[in-house]
mmCIF file of C-alpha atoms and ligand atoms in Angstrom:
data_model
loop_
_atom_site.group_PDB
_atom_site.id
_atom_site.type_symbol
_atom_site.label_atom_id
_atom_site.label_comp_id
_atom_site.label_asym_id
_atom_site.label_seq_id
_atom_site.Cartn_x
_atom_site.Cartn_y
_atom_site.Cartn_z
ATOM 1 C CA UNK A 1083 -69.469 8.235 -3.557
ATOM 2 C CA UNK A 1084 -70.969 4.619 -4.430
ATOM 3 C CA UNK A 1085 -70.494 5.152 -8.221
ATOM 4 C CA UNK A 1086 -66.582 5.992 -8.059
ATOM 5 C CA UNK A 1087 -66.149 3.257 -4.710
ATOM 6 C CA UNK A 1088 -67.723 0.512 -7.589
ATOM 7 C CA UNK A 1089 -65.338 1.597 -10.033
ATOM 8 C CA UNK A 1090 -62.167 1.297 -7.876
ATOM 9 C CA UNK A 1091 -63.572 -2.272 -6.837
ATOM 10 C CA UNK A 1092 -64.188 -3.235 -10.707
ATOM 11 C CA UNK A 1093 -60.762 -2.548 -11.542
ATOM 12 C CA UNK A 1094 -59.894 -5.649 -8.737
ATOM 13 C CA UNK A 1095 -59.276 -9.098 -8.982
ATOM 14 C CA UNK A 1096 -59.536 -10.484 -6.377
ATOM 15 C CA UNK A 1097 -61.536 -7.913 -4.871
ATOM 16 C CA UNK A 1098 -60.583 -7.099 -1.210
ATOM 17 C CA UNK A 1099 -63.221 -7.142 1.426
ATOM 18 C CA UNK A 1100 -62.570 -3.434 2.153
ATOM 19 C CA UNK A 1101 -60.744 -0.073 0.966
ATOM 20 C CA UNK A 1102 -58.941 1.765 3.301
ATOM 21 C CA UNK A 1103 -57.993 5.324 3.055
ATOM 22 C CA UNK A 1104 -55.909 6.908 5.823
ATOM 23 C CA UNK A 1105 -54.994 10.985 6.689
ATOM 24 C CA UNK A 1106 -52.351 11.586 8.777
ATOM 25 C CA UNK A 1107 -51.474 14.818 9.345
ATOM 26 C CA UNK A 1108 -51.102 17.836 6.224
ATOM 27 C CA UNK A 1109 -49.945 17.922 4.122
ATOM 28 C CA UNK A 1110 -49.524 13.967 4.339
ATOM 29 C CA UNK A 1111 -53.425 13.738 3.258
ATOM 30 C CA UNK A 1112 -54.579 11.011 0.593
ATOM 31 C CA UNK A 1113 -56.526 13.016 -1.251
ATOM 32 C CA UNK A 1114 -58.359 9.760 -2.593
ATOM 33 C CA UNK A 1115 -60.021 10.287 0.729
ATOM 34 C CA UNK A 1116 -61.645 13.206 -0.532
ATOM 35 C CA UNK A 1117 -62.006 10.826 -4.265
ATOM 36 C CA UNK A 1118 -64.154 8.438 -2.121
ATOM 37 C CA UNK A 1119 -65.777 11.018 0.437
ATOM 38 C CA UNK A 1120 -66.903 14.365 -1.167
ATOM 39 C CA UNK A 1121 -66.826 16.818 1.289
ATOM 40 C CA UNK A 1122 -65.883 20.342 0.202
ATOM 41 C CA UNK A 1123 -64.667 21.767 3.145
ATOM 42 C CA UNK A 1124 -62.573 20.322 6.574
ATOM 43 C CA UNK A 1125 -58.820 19.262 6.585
ATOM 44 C CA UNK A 1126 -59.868 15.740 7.895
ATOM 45 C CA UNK A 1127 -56.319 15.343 9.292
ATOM 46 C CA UNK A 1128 -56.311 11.406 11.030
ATOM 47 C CA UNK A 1129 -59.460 10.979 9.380
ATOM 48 C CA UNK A 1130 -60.193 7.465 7.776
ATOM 49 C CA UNK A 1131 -62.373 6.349 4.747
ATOM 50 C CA UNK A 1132 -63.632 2.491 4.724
ATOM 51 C CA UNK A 1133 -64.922 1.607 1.150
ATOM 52 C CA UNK A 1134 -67.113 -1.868 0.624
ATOM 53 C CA UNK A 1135 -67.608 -3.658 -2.159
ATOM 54 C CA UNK A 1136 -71.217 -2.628 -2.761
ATOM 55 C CA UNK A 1137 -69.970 0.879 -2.612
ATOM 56 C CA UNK A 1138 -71.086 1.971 1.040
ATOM 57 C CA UNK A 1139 -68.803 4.208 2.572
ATOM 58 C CA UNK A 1140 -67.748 4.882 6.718
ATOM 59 C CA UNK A 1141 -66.064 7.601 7.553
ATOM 60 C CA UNK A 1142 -64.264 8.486 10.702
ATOM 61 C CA UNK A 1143 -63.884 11.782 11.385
ATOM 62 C CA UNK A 1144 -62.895 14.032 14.516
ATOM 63 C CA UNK A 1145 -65.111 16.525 16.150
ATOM 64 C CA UNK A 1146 -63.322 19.372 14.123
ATOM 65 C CA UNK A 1147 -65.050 18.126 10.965
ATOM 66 C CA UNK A 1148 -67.916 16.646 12.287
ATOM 67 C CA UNK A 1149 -70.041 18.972 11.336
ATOM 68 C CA UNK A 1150 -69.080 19.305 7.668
ATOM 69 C CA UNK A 1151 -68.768 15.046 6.963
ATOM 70 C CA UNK A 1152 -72.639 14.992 8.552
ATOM 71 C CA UNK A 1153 -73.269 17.774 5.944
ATOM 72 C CA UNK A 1154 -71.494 16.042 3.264
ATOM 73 C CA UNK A 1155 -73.211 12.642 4.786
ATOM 74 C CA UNK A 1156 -76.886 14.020 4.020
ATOM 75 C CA UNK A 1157 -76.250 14.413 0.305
ATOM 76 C CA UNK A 1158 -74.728 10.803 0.359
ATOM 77 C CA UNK A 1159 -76.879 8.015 1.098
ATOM 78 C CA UNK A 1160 -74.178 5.363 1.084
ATOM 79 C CA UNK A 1161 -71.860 7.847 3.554
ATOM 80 C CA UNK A 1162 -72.140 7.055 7.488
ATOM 81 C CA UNK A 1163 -70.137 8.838 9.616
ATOM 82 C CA UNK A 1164 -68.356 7.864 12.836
ATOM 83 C CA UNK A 1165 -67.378 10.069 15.407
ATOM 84 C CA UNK A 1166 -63.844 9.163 16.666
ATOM 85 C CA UNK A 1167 -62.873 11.830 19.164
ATOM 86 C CA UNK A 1168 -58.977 10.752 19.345
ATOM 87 C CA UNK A 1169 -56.609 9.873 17.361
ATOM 88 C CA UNK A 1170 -55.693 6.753 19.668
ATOM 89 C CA UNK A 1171 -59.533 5.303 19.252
ATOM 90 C CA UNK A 1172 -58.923 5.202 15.810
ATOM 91 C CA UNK A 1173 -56.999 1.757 15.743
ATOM 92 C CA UNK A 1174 -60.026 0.063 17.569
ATOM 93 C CA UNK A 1175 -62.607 1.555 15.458
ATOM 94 C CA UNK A 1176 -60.687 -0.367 12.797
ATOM 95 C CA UNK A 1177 -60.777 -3.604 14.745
ATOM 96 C CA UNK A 1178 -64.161 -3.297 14.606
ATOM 97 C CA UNK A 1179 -65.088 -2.181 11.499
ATOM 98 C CA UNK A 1180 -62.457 -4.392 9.338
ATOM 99 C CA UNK A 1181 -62.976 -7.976 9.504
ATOM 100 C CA UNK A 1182 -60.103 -9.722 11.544
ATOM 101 C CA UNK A 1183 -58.640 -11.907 8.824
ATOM 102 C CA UNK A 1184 -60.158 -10.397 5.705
ATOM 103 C CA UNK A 1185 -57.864 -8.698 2.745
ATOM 104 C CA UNK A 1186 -57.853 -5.771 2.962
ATOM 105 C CA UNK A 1187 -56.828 -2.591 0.429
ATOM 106 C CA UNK A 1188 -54.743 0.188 0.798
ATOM 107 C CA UNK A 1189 -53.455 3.141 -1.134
ATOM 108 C CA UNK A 1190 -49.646 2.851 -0.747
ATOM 109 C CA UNK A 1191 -49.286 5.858 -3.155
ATOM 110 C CA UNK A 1192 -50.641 8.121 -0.331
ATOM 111 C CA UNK A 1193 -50.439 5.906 3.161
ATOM 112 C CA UNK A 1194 -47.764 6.771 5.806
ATOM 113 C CA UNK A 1195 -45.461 4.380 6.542
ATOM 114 C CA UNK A 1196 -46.363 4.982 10.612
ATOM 115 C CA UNK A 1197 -50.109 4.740 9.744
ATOM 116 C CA UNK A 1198 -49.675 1.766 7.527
ATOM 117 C CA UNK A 1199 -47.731 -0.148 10.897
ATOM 118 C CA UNK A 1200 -50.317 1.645 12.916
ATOM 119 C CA UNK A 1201 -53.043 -0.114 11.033
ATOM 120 C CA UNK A 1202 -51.203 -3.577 10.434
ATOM 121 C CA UNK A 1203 -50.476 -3.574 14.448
ATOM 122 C CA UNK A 1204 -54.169 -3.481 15.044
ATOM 123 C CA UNK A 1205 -55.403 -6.311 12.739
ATOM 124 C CA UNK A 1206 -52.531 -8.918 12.651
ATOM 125 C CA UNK A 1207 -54.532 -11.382 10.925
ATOM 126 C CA UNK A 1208 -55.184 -9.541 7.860
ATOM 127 C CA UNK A 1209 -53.847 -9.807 4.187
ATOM 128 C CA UNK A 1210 -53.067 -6.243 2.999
ATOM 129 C CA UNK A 1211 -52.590 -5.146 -0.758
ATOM 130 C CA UNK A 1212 -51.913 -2.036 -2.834
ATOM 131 C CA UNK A 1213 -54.405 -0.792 -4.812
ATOM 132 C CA UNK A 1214 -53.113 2.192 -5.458
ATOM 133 C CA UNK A 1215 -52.594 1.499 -9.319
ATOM 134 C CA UNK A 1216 -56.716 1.198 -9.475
ATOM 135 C CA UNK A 1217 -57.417 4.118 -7.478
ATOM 136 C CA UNK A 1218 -55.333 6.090 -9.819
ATOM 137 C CA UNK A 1219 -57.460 4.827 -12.393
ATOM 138 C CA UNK A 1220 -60.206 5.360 -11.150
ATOM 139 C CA UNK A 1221 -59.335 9.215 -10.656
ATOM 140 C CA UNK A 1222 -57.837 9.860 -14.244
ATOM 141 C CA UNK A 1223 -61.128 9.813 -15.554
ATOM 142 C CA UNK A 1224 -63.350 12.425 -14.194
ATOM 143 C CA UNK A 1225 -66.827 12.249 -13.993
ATOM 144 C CA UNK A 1226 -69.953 15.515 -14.245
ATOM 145 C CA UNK A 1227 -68.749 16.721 -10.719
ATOM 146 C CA UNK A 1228 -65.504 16.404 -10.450
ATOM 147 C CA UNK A 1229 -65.569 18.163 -14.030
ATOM 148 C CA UNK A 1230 -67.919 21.031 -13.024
ATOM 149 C CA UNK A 1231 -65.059 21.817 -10.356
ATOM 150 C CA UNK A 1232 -62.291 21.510 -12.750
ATOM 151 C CA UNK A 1233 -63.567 23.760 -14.911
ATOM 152 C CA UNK A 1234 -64.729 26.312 -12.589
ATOM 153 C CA UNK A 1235 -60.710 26.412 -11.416
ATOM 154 C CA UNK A 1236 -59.711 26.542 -14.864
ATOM 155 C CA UNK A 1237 -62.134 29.975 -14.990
ATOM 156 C CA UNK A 1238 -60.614 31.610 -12.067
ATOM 157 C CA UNK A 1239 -56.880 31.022 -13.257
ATOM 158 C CA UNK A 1240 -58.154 32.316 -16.965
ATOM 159 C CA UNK A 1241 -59.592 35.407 -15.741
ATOM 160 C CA UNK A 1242 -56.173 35.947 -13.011
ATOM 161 C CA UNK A 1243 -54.188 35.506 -16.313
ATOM 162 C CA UNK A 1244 -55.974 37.931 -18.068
ATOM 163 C CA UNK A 1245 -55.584 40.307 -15.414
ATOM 164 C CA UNK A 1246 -51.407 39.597 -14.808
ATOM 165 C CA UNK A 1247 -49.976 42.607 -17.465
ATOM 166 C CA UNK A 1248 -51.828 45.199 -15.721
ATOM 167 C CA UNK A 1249 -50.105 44.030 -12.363
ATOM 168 C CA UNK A 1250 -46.562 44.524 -14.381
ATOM 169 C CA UNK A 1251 -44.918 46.965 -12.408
ATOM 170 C CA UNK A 1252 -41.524 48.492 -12.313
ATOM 171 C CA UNK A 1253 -40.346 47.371 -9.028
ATOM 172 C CA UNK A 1254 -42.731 44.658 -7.994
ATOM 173 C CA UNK A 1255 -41.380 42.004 -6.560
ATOM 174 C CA UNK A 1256 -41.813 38.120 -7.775
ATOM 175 C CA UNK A 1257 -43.550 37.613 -4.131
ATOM 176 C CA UNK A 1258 -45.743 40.194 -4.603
ATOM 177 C CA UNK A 1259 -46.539 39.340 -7.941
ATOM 178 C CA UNK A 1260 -46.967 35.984 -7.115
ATOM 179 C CA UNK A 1261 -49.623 36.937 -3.571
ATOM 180 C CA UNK A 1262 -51.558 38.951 -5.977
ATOM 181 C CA UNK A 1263 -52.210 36.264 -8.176
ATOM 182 C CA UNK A 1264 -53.018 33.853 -5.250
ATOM 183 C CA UNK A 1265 -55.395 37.100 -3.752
ATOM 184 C CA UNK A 1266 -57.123 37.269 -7.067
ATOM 185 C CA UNK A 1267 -58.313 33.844 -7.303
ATOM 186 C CA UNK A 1268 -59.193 33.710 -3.476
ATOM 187 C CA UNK A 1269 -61.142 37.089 -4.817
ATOM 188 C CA UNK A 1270 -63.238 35.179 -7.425
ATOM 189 C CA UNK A 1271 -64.284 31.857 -5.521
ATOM 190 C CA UNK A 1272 -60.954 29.705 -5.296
ATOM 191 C CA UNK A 1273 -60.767 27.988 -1.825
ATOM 192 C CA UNK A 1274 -56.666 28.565 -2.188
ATOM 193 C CA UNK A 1275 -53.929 27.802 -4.756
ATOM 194 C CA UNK A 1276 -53.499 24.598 -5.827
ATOM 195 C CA UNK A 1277 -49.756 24.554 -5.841
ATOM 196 C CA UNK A 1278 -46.442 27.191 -4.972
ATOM 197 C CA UNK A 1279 -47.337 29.881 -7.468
ATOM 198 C CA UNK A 1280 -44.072 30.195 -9.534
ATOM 199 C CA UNK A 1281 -43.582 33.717 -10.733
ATOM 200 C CA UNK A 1282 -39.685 33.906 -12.047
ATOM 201 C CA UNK A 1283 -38.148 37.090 -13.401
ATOM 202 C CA UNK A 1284 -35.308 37.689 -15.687
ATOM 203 C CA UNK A 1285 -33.218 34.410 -15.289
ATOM 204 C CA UNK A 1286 -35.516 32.750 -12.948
ATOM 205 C CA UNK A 1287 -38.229 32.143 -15.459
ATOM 206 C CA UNK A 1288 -35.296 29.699 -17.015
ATOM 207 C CA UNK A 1289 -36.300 27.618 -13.805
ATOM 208 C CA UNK A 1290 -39.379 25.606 -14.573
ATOM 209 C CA UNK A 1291 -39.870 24.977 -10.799
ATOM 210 C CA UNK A 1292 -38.383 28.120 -8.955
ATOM 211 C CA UNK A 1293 -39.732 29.264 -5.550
ATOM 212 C CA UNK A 1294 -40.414 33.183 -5.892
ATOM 213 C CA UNK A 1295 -38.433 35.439 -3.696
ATOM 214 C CA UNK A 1296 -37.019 39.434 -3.720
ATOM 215 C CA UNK A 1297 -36.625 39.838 -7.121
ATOM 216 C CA UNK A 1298 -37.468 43.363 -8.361
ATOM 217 C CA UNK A 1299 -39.126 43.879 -11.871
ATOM 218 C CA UNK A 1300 -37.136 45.671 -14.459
ATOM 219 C CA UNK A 1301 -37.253 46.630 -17.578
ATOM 220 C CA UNK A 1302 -35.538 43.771 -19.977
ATOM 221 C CA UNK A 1303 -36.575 41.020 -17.668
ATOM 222 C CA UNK A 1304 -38.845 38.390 -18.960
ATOM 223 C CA UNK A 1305 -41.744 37.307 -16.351
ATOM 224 C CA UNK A 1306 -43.016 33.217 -16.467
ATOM 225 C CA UNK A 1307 -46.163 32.970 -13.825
ATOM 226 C CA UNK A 1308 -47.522 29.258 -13.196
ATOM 227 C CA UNK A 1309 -50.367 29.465 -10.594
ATOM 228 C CA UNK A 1310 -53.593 27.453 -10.153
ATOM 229 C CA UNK A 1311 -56.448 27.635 -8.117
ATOM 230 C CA UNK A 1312 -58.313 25.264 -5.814
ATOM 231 C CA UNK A 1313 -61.979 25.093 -6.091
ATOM 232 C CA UNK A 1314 -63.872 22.886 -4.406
ATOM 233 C CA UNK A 1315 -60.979 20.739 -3.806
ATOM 234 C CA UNK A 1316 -60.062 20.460 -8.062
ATOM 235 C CA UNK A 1317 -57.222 22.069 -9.196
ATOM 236 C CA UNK A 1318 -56.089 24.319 -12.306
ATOM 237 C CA UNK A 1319 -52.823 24.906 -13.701
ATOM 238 C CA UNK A 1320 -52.274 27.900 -15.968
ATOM 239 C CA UNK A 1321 -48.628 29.442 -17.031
ATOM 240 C CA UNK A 1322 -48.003 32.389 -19.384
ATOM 241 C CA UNK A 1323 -45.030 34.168 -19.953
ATOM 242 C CA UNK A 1324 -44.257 38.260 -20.311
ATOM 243 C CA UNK A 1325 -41.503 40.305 -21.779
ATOM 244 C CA UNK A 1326 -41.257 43.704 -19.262
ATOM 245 C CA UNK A 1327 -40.022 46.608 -21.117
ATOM 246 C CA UNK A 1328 -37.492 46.604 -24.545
ATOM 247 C CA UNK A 1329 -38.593 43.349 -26.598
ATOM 248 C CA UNK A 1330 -35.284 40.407 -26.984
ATOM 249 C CA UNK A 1331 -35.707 39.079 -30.334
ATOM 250 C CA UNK A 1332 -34.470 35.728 -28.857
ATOM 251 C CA UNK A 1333 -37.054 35.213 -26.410
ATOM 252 C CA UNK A 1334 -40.466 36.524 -28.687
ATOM 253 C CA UNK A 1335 -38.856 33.862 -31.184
ATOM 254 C CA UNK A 1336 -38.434 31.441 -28.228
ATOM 255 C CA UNK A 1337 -42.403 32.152 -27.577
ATOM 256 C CA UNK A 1338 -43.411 31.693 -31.103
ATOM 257 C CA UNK A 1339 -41.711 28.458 -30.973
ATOM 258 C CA UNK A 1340 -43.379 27.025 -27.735
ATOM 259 C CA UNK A 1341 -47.359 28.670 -28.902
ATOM 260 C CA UNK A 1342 -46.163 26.487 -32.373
ATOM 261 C CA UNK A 1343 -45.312 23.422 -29.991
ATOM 262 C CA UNK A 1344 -47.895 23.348 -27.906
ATOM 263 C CA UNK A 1345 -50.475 23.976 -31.078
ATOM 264 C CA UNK A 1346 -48.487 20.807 -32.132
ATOM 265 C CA UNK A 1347 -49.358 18.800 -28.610
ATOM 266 C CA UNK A 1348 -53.213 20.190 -29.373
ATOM 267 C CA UNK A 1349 -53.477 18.647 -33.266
ATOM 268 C CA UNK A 1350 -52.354 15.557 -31.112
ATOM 269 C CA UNK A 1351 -54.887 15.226 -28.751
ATOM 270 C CA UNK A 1352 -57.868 12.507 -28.389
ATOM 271 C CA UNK A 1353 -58.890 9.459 -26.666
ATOM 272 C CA UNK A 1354 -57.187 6.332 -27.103
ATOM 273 C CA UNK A 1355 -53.645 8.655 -28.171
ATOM 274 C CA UNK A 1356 -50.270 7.436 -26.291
ATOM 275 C CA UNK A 1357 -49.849 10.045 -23.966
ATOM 276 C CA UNK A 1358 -45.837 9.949 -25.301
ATOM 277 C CA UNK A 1359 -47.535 11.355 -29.026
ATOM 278 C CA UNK A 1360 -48.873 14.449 -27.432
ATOM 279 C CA UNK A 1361 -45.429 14.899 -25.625
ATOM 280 C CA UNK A 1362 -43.609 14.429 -29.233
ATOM 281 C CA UNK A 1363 -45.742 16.393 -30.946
ATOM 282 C CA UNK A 1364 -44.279 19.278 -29.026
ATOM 283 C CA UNK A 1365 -40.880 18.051 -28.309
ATOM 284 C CA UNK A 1366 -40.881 17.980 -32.400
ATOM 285 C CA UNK A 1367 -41.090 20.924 -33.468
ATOM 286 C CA UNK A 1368 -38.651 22.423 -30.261
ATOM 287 C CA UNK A 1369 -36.057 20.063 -31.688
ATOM 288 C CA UNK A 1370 -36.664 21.469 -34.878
ATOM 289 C CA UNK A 1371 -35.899 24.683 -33.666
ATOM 290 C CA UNK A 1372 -32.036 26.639 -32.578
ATOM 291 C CA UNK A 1373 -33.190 25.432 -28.824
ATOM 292 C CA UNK A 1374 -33.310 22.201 -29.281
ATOM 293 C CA UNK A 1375 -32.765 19.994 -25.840
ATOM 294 C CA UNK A 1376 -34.067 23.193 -24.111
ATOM 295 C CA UNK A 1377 -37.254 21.676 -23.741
ATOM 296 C CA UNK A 1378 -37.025 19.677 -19.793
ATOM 297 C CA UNK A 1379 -39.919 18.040 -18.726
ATOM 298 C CA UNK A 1380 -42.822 16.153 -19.978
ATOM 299 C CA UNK A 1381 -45.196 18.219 -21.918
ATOM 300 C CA UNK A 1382 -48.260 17.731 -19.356
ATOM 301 C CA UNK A 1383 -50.362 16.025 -16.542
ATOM 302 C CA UNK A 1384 -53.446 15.408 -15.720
ATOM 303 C CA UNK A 1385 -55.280 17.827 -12.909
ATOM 304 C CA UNK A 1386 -57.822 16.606 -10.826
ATOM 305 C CA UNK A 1387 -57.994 16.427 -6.789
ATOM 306 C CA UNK A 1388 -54.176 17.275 -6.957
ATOM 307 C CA UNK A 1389 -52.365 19.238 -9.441
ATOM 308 C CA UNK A 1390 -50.347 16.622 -10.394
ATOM 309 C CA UNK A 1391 -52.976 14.103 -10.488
ATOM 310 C CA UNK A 1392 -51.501 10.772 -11.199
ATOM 311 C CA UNK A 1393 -50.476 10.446 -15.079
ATOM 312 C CA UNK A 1394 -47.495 12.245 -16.872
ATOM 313 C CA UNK A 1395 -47.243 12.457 -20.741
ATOM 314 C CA UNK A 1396 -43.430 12.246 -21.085
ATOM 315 C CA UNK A 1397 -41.544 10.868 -24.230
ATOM 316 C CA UNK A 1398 -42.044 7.361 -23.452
ATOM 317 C CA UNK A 1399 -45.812 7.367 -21.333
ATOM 318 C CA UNK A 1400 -47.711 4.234 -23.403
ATOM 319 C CA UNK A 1401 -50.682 4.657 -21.430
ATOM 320 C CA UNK A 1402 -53.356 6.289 -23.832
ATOM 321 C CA UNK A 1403 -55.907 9.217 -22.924
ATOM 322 C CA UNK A 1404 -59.019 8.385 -22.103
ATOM 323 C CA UNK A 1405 -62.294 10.386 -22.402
ATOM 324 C CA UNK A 1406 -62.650 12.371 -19.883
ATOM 325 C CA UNK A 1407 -59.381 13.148 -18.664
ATOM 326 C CA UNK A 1408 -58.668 16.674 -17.315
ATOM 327 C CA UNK A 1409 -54.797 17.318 -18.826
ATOM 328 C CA UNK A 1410 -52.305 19.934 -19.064
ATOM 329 C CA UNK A 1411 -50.631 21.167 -22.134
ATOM 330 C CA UNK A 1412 -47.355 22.927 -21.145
ATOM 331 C CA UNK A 1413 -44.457 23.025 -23.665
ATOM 332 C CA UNK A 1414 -41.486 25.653 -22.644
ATOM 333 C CA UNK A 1415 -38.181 26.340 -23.491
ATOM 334 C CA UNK A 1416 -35.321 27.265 -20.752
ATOM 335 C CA UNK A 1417 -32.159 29.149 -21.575
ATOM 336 C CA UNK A 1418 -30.519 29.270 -18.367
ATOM 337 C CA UNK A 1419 -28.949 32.651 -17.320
ATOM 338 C CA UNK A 1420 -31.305 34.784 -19.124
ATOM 339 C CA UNK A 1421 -34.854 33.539 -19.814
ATOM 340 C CA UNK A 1422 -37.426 31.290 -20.046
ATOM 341 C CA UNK A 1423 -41.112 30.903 -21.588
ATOM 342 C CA UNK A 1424 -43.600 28.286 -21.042
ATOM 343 C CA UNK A 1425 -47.125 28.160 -22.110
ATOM 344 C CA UNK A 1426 -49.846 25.625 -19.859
ATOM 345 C CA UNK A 1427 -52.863 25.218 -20.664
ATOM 346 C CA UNK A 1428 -56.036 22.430 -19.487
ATOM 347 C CA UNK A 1429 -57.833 20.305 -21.759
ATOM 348 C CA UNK A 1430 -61.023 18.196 -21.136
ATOM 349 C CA UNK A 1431 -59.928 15.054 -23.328
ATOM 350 C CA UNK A 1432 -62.504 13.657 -25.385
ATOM 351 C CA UNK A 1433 -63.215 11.196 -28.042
ATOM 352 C CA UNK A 1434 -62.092 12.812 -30.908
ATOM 353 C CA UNK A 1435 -60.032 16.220 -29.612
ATOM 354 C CA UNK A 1436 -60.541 18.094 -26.481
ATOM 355 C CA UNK A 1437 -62.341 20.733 -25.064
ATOM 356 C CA UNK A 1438 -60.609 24.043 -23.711
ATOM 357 C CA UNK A 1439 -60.730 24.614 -20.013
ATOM 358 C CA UNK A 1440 -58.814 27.653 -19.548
ATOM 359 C CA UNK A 1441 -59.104 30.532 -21.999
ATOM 360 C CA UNK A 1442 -56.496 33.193 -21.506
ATOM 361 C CA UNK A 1443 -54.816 34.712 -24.473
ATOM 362 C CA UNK A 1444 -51.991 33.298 -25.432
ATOM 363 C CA UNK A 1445 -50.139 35.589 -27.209
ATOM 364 C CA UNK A 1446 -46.699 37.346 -25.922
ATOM 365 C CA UNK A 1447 -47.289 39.828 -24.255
ATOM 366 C CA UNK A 1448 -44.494 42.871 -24.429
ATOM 367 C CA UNK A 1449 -45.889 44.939 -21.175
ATOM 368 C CA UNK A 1450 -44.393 48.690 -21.678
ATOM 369 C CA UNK A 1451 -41.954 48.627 -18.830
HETATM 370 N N1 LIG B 1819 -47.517 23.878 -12.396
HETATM 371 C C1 LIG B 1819 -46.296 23.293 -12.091
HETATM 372 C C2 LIG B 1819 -46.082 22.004 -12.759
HETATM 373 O O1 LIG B 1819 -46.955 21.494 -13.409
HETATM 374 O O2 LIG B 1819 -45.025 21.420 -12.613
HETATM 375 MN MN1 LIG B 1820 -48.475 21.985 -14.732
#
């Protein structure tokens, strides 16, 4: 895509005489391949990307894509595609598409080591850099497309989460749970998840990160489910929490408390902020609270071709948002051993708030259990 090649090169100086994005094998995939190359479908697995400074694009790609980079290719008039049938032909198609002693950039963020000495073998002349920092940049702010997508996943995880009490039954397990969720987004246009879904009862939904496993829904148990969907490559990332059966004045007061911080994070949002204000905002009023230093993590992210796209608003992130960021809003409060609640949402930044991506209610929800 010329217009986001031009902006990785503006953000250069000196610019390199070529960009150079390499797959390996999944999940080891630099998804600023897919940044520079929009293609909605293929795994591109030892598939390369070679970016020039007037923002034409070569692609290498083996025969099990072929078909899908020539479709992508037709839309793109900047986009050739090569046709490199094995994975050992791929160090002389560089030879002959790099120039021998030019500088050349990479993305280090997202490069093997083995395909970075793969590469370096091949062209011993060249000067190699990172420019990993401007591709990030370039990514944080999204542009018409890539925000179509995003909020298209956003939809799909809304409408899931609107959908998750009725699936609150005695006895379910967190796996179940958890492929139900993933099923229901498949169900409504999502190419896949775009992450481990997390669903945590009881004391696992103290565990921001926990892996879902045999854990059978009873009553008294609170329920935290964090699940996003793919679509067309952009992610969402939606969390809401549940109380199953008899309420725990604890944890509805815990909830009010993260709704109040996250509201907090909201008031905080617009371009040109610190990302650490938005982050303080909610850490603020949770300090303010009985559970203070129960809050663990920074308060949000921004989404994009991976769910974790690049920038984290923690307590000390300088780095202002921009217009146009896609973000996530997630305050939550753990208390380990019996509960936990967090609240995500994603916001479109813009110049003076944000817009709303996903739009399930946020209220607690005490499912009869
Ligand atoms: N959705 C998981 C996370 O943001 O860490
Ligand atoms: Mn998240």
């Amino acid at each position: 895509m010329k217009d986001r090649i031009l902006r990785i090169f503006h953000d250069l100086a000196p610019q390199p005489d070529a960009l150079v994005f390499v797959n390996s094998i999944e999940p080891h995939l630099d998804q600023s391949f897919f940044y520079v190359f929009d293609t909605a479908s293929g795994l591109f697995e030892g598939s390369a990307a070679i970016a020039l400074p007037d923002g034409s694009l070569h692609v290498s790609t083996s025969q099990l894509e072929e078909e899908s980079a020539l479709q992508a290719a037709k839309h793109d008039p900047h986009v050739d595609v090569h046709l490199v049938k094995k994975m050992d032909d791929r160090k002389s198609w560089f030879a002959k598409m790099l120039p021998a002693g030019g500088t050349i950039g990479l993305n280090f963020h997202e490069l093997t080591h083995e395909d970075y000495l793969s590469l370096a073998g091949g062209l011993p002349k060249a000067t190699w850099s990172d420019v990993g920092a401007a591709v990030r940049k370039a990514r944080r702010v999204k542009d018409a497309r890539e925000v179509e997508r995003i909020r298209e996943a956003a939809r799909i995880g809304s409408v899931v989460g609107e959908e998750i009490p009725s699936m609150l039954k005695r006895g379910i397990t967190e796996s179940e749970l958890a492929s139900e969720i993933e099923y229901r987004m498949m169900r409504l246009g999502a190419s896949g998840r775009s992450f481990a879904t997390i669903v945590g009862f009881g004391a696992h939904s103290a565990e921001p990160h926990y892996s879902p496993a045999s854990t059978k829904l009873e009553p008294g148990m609170s329920i935290v489910c964090d699940f996003g969907a793919f679509y067309h490559r952009y992610a969402s990332d939606i969390t809401r929490s549940f109380r199953f059966g008899p309420t725990d004045p604890e944890l509805k007061r815990v909830h009010e408390t993260v709704e109040a911080a996250q509201q907090a994070s909201f008031a905080a949002i617009r371009a040109g902020v610190p990302g650490k204000e938005v982050h303080l905002a909610a850490q603020r009023v949770i300090d303010a609270s009985p559970w203070k230093g129960r809050f663990t993590h920074g308060v949000g992210h921004s989404i994009g071709l991976a769910v974790h796209d690049g920038y984290g608003m923690g307590d000390s992130t300088e780095d202002p948002l921009e217009t146009g960021m896609a973000i996530t809003v997630e305050p939550g409060i753990y208390l380990p051993g019996k509960g936990g609640v967090r609240i995500e949402d994603d916001v479109l930044v813009t110049a003076n708030g944000f817009e709303a991506l996903t739009t399930t209610r946020r209220s607690y929800l005490e499912v009869p259990g």
